[in-house]
Short mmCIF file of C-alpha atoms in Angstrom, two decimals:
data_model
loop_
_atom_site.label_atom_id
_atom_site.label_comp_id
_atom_site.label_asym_id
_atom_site.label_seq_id
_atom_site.Cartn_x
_atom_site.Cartn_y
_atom_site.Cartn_z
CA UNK A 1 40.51 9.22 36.61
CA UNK A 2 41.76 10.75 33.51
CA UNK A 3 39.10 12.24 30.57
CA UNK A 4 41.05 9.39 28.24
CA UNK A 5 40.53 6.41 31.10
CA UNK A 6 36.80 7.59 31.41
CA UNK A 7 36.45 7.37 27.79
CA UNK A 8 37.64 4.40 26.92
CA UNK A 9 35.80 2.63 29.75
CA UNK A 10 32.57 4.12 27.82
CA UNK A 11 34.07 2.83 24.62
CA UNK A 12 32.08 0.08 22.90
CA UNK A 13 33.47 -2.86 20.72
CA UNK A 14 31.95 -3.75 17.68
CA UNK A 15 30.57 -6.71 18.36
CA UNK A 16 28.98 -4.70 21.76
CA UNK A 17 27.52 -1.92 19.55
CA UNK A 18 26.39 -4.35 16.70
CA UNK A 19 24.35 -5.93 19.15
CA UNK A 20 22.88 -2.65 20.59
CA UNK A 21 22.17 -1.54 17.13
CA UNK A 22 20.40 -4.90 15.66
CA UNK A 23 22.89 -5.34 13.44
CA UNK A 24 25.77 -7.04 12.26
CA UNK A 25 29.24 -6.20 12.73
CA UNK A 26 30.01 -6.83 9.17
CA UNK A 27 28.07 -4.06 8.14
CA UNK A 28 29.79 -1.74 11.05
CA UNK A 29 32.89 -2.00 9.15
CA UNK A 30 31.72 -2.03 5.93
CA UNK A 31 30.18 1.37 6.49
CA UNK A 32 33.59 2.56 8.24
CA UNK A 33 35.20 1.30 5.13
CA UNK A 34 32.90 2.32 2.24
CA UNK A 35 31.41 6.10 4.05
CA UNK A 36 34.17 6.58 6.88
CA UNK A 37 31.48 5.93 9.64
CA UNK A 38 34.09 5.05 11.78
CA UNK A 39 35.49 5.68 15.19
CA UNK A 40 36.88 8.92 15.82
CA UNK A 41 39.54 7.07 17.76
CA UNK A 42 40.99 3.60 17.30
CA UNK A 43 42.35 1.67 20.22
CA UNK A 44 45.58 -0.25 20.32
CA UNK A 45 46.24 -1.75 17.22
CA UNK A 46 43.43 -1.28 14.51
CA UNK A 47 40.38 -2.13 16.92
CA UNK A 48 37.51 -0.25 16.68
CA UNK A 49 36.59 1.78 20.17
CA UNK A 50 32.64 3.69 19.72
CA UNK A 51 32.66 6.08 21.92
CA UNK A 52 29.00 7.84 22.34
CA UNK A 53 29.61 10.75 19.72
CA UNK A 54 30.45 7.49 17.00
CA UNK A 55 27.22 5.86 18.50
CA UNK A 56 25.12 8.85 18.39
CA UNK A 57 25.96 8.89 14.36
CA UNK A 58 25.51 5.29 13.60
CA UNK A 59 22.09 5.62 15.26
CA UNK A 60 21.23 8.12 13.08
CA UNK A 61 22.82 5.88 10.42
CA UNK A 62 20.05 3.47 11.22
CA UNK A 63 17.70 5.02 11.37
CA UNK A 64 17.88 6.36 7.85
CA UNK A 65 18.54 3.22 6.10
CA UNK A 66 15.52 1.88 7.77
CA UNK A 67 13.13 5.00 6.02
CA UNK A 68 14.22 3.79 2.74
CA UNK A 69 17.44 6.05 2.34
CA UNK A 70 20.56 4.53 0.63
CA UNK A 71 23.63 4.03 2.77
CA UNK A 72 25.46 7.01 0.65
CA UNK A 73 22.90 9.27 1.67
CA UNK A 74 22.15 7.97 5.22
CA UNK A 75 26.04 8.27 5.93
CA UNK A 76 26.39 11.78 4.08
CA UNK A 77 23.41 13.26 6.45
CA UNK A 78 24.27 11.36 9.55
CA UNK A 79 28.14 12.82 9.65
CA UNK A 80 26.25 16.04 8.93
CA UNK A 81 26.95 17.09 5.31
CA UNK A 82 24.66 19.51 3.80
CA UNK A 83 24.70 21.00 0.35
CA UNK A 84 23.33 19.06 -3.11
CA UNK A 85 24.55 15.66 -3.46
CA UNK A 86 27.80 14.21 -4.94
CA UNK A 87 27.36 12.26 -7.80
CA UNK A 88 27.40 8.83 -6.70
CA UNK A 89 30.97 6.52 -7.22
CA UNK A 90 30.95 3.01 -9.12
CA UNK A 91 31.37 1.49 -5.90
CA UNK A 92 28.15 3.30 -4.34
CA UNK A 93 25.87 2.36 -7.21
CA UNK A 94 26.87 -1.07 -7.29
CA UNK A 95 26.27 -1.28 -3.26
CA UNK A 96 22.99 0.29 -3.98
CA UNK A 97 22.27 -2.30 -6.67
CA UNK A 98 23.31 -5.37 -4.27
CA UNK A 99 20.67 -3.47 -1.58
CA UNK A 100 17.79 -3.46 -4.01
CA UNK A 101 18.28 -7.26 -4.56
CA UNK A 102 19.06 -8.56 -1.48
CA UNK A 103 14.90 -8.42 -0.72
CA UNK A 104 13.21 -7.97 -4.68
CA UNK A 105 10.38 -5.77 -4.29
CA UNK A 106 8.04 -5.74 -7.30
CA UNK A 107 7.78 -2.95 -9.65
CA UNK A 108 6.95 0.58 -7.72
CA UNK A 109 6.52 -0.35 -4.26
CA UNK A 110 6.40 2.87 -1.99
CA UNK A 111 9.72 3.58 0.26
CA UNK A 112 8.61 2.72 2.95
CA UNK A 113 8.94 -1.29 2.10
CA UNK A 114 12.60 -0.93 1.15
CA UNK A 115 13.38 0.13 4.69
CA UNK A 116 10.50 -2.00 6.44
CA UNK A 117 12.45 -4.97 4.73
CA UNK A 118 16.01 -3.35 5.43
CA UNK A 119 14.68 -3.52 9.66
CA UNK A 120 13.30 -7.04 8.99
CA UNK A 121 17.00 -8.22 7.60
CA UNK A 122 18.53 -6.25 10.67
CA UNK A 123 16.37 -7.77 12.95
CA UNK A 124 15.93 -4.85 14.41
CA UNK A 125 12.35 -4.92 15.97
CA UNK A 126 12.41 -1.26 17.45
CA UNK A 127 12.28 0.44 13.85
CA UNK A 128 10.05 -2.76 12.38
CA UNK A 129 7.32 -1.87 15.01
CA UNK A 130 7.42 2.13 14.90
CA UNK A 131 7.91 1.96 10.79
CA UNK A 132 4.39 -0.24 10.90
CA UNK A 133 2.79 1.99 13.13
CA UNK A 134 3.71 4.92 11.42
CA UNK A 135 2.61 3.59 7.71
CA UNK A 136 -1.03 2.49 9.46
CA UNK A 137 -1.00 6.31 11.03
CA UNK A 138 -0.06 7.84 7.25
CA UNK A 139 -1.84 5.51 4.74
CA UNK A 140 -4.72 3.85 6.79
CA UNK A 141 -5.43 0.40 7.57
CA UNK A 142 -6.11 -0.66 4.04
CA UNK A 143 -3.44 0.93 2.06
CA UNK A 144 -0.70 0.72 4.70
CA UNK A 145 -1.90 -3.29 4.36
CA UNK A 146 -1.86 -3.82 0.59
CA UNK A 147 0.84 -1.88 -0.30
CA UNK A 148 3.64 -1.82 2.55
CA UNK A 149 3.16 -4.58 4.16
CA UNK A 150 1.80 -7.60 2.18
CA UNK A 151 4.95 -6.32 -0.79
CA UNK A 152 7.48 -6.58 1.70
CA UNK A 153 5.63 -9.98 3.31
CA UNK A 154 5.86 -11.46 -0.04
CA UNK A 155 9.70 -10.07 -0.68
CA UNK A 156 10.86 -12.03 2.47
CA UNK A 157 8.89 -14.82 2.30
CA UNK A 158 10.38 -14.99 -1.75
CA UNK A 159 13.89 -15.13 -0.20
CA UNK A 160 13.76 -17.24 1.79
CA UNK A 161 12.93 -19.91 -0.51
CA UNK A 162 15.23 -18.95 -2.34
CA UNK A 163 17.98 -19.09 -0.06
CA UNK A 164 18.19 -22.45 1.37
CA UNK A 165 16.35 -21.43 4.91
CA UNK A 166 18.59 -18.30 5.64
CA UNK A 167 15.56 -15.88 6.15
CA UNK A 168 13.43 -17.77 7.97
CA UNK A 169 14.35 -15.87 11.25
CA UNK A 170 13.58 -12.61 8.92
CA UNK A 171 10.04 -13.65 8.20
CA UNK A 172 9.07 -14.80 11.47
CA UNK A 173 10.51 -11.30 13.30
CA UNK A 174 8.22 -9.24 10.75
CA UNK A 175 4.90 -11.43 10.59
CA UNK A 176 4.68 -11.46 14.35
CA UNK A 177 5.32 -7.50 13.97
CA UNK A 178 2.72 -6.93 11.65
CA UNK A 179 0.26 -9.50 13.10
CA UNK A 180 1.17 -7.07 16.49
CA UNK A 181 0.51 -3.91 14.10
CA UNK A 182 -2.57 -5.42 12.66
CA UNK A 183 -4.21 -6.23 16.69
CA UNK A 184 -3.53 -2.72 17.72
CA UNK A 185 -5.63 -1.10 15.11
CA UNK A 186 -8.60 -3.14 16.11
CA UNK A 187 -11.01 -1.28 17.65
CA UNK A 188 -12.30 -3.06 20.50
CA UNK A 189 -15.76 -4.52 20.28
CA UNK A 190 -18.44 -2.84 21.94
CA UNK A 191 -19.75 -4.99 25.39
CA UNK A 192 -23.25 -6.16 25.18
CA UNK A 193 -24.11 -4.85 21.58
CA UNK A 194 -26.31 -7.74 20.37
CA UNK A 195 -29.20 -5.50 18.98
CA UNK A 196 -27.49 -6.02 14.95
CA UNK A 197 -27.30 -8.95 12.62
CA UNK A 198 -25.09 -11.98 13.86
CA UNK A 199 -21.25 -11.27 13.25
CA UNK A 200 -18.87 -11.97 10.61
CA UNK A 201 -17.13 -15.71 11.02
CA UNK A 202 -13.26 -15.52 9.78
CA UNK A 203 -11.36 -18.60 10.35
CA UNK A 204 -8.54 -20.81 8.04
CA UNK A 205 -9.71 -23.79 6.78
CA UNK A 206 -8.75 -26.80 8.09
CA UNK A 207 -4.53 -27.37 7.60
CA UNK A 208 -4.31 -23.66 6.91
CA UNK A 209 -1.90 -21.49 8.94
CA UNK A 210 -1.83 -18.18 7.64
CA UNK A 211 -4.02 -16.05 10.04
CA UNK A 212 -2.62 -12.56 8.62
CA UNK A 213 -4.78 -11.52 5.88
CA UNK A 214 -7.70 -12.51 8.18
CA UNK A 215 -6.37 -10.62 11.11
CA UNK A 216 -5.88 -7.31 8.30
CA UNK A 217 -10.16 -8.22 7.83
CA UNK A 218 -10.62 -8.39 11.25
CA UNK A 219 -9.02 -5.08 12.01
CA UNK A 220 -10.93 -3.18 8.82
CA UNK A 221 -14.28 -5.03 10.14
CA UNK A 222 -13.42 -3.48 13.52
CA UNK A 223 -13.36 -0.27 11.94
CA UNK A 224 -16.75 -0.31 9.99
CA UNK A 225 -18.76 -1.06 12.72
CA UNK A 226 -18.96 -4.74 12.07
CA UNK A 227 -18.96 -7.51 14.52
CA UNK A 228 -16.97 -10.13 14.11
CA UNK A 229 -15.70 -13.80 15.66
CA UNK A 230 -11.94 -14.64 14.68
CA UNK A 231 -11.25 -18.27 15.30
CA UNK A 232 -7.83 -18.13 13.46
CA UNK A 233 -5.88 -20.94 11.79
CA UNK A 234 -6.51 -24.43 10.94
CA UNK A 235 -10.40 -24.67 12.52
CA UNK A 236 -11.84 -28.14 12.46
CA UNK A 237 -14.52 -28.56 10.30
CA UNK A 238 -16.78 -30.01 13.28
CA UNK A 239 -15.85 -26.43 15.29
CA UNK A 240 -17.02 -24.49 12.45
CA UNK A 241 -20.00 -26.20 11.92
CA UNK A 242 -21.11 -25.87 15.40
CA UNK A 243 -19.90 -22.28 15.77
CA UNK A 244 -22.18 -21.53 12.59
CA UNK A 245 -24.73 -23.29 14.49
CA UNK A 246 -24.62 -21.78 17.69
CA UNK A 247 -24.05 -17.47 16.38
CA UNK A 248 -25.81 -17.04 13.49
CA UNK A 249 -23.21 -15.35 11.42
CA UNK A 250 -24.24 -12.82 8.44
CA UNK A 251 -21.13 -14.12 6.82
CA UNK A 252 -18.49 -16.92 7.17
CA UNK A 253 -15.03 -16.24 5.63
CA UNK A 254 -12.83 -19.09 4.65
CA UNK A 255 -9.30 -18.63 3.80
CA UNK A 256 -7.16 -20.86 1.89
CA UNK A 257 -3.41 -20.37 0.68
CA UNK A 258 -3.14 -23.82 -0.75
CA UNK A 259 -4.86 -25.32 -3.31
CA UNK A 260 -4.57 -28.18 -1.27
CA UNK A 261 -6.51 -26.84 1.49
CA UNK A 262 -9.37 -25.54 -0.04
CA UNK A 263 -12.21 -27.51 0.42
CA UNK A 264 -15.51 -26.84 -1.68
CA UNK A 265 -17.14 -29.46 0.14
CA UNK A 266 -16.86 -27.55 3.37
CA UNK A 267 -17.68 -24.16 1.61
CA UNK A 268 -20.93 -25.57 0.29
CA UNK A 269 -21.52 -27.43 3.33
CA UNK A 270 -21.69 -24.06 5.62
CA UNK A 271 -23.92 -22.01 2.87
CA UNK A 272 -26.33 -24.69 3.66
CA UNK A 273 -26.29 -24.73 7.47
CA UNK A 274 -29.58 -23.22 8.58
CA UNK A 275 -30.40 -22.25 12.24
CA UNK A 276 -33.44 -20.35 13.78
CA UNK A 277 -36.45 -21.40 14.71
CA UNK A 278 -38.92 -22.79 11.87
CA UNK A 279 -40.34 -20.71 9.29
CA UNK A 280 -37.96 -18.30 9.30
CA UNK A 281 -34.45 -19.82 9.13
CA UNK A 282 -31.10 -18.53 7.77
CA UNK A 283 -28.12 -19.41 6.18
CA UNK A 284 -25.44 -17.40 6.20
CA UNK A 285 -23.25 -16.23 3.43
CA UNK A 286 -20.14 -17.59 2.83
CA UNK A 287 -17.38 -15.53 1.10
CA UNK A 288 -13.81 -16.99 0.18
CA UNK A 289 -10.27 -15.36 0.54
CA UNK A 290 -6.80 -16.46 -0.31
CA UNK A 291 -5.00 -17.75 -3.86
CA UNK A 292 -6.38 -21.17 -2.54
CA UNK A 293 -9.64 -20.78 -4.22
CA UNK A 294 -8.31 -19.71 -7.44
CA UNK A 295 -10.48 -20.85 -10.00
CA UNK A 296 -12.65 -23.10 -7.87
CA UNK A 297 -15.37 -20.79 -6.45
CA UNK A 298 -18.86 -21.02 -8.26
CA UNK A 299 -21.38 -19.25 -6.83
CA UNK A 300 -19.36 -17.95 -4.03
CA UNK A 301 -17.55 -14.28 -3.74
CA UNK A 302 -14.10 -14.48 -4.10
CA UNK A 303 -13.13 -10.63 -3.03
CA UNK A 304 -9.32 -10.86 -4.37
CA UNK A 305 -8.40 -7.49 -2.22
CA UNK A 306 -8.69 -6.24 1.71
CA UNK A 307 -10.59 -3.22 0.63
CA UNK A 308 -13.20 -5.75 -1.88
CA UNK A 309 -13.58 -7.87 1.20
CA UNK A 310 -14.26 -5.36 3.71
CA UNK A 311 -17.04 -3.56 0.93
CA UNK A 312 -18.44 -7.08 0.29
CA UNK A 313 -18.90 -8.26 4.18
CA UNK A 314 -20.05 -4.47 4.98
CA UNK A 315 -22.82 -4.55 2.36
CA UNK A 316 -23.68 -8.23 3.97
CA UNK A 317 -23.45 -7.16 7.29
CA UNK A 318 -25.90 -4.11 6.50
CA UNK A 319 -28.77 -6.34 4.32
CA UNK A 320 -28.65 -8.40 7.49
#
């Protein structure tokens, strides 16, 4: 077999290496078009062969784009130019521009959420998963939540609505991703440690499916020390009663998104649920999250922040 027969049988079309890369093959031959990340050599005709050298520099491509840096750049470093930058073309600035809108990020958002949202458009779960991991490992829990990945939440979930449904696939590849991210910086509870106050309730109210800024508490609980019972979305009102009932929480925290689902009635009726035995019963305090309870919170905290909550529920937790 001849070196050119061997090579083209380990020659990839675009559509084959668009799927290997998580992405699409429109943007393959854009970037052959716009940055000359092409094939080295062309098959019969004008279709594009990727041989491994060509694969081996759109990876690196990739991976770039996904930490944040423009395609100019990325394809500049990836063909291996060094030296100062050229002053960018029309063309580049304006492909730039149409970058920075296709997911709007609000005002000064670090650099990591440009290419956490650039992975999430891709699809491309690999660099989703390690660019999570990594911006838990650099910022810690509470930063890396607040300001990576509830901006970049909030970017997708903005356009989608705005797009007639297109992104819907988008959001639902980087919540489960960060609800994955958010589970594997939990710190495990510690078996048979009973000897504290009761735990720390977190569940949605009932009709409420957003579990993620409860899962972000969970983890941060996790890492104070603080014991804690996640029931997740849309609890009954009957299970939460009993559950009350039957632990003894320090704290119950009720998140709402939607007006609509944010019951005071319930609220008030769990800050009144007593249990022990008589003379010396307990309520337990009940602290609301989520734009839900906007304006509609007397007498209960509201923390508006991860970090508020997890200082609230920790100064509970130890009064307890």
């Amino acid at each position: 077999m001849s070196e050119s027969t061997a090579s083209d049988d380990t020659a990839l079309t675009t559509g084959a290496l668009a799927r290997r890369l998580g992405v699409a093959p429109t943007t393959l031959r854009s970037w052959d078009r716009r940055y000359g990340i092409g094939p080295a050599v062309r098959g019969d005709g004008r279709h594009r062969r990727w041989r491994p050298d060509d694969v081996a520099v759109l990876e690196t491509m990739c991976r770039l784009t996904s930490a944040g840096v423009s395609p100019a750049e990325a394809a500049r470093v990836a063909k291996g130019g060094a030296g100062p930058l050229p002053v960018r073309s029309a063309e580049e600035v304006g492909e730039r521009s149409r970058e920075t809108r296709e997911l709007p990020l609000d005002g000064d958002v670090r650099q990591e959420c440009r290419g956490l949202a650039r992975a999430a458009v891709r699809l491309d779960a690999p660099a989703v998963a390690e660019q999570l991991a990594q911006a838990v490992d650099r910022h810690g829990l509470t930063a890396a939540w607040q300001e990576v990945m509830v901006p970049t939440l909030h970017a997708v979930g903005r356009k989608w609505a705005s797009s007639g449904d297109r992104y819907v696939e988008v959001e639902h590849l980087l919540s489960w991703h960060v609800s994955t991210a958010l589970r594997r910086a939990t710190r495990p509870a510690v078996p048979g440690d009973t000897g504290g106050p009761g735990p720390v309730l977190l569940a949605c109210v009932p009709g409420e499916e957003h579990t993620l800024p409860l899962e972000a508490l969970n983890a941060g609980l996790s890492r104070l020390d603080v014991p804690t019972r996640m029931f997740g979305a849309a609890v009954p009102a009957e299970a939460l009663s009993a559950a009350v009932q039957r632990l003894g929480p320090v704290a119950v925290v009720l998140w709402a998104q939607a007006r609509s689902t944010a019951s005071l009635a319930l609220a008030r009726h769990l800050a009144a649920t007593r249990w022990g035995v008589r003379g010396a019963r307990r309520t337990p305090s009940v602290v609301l999250g989520g734009p839900g309870w906007a304006g509609r919170s007397p007498g209960l905290p509201r923390p508006t922040a991860l970090g508020d909550a997890l200082e609230t529920l920790a100064a509970v937790y130890d009064a307890g």
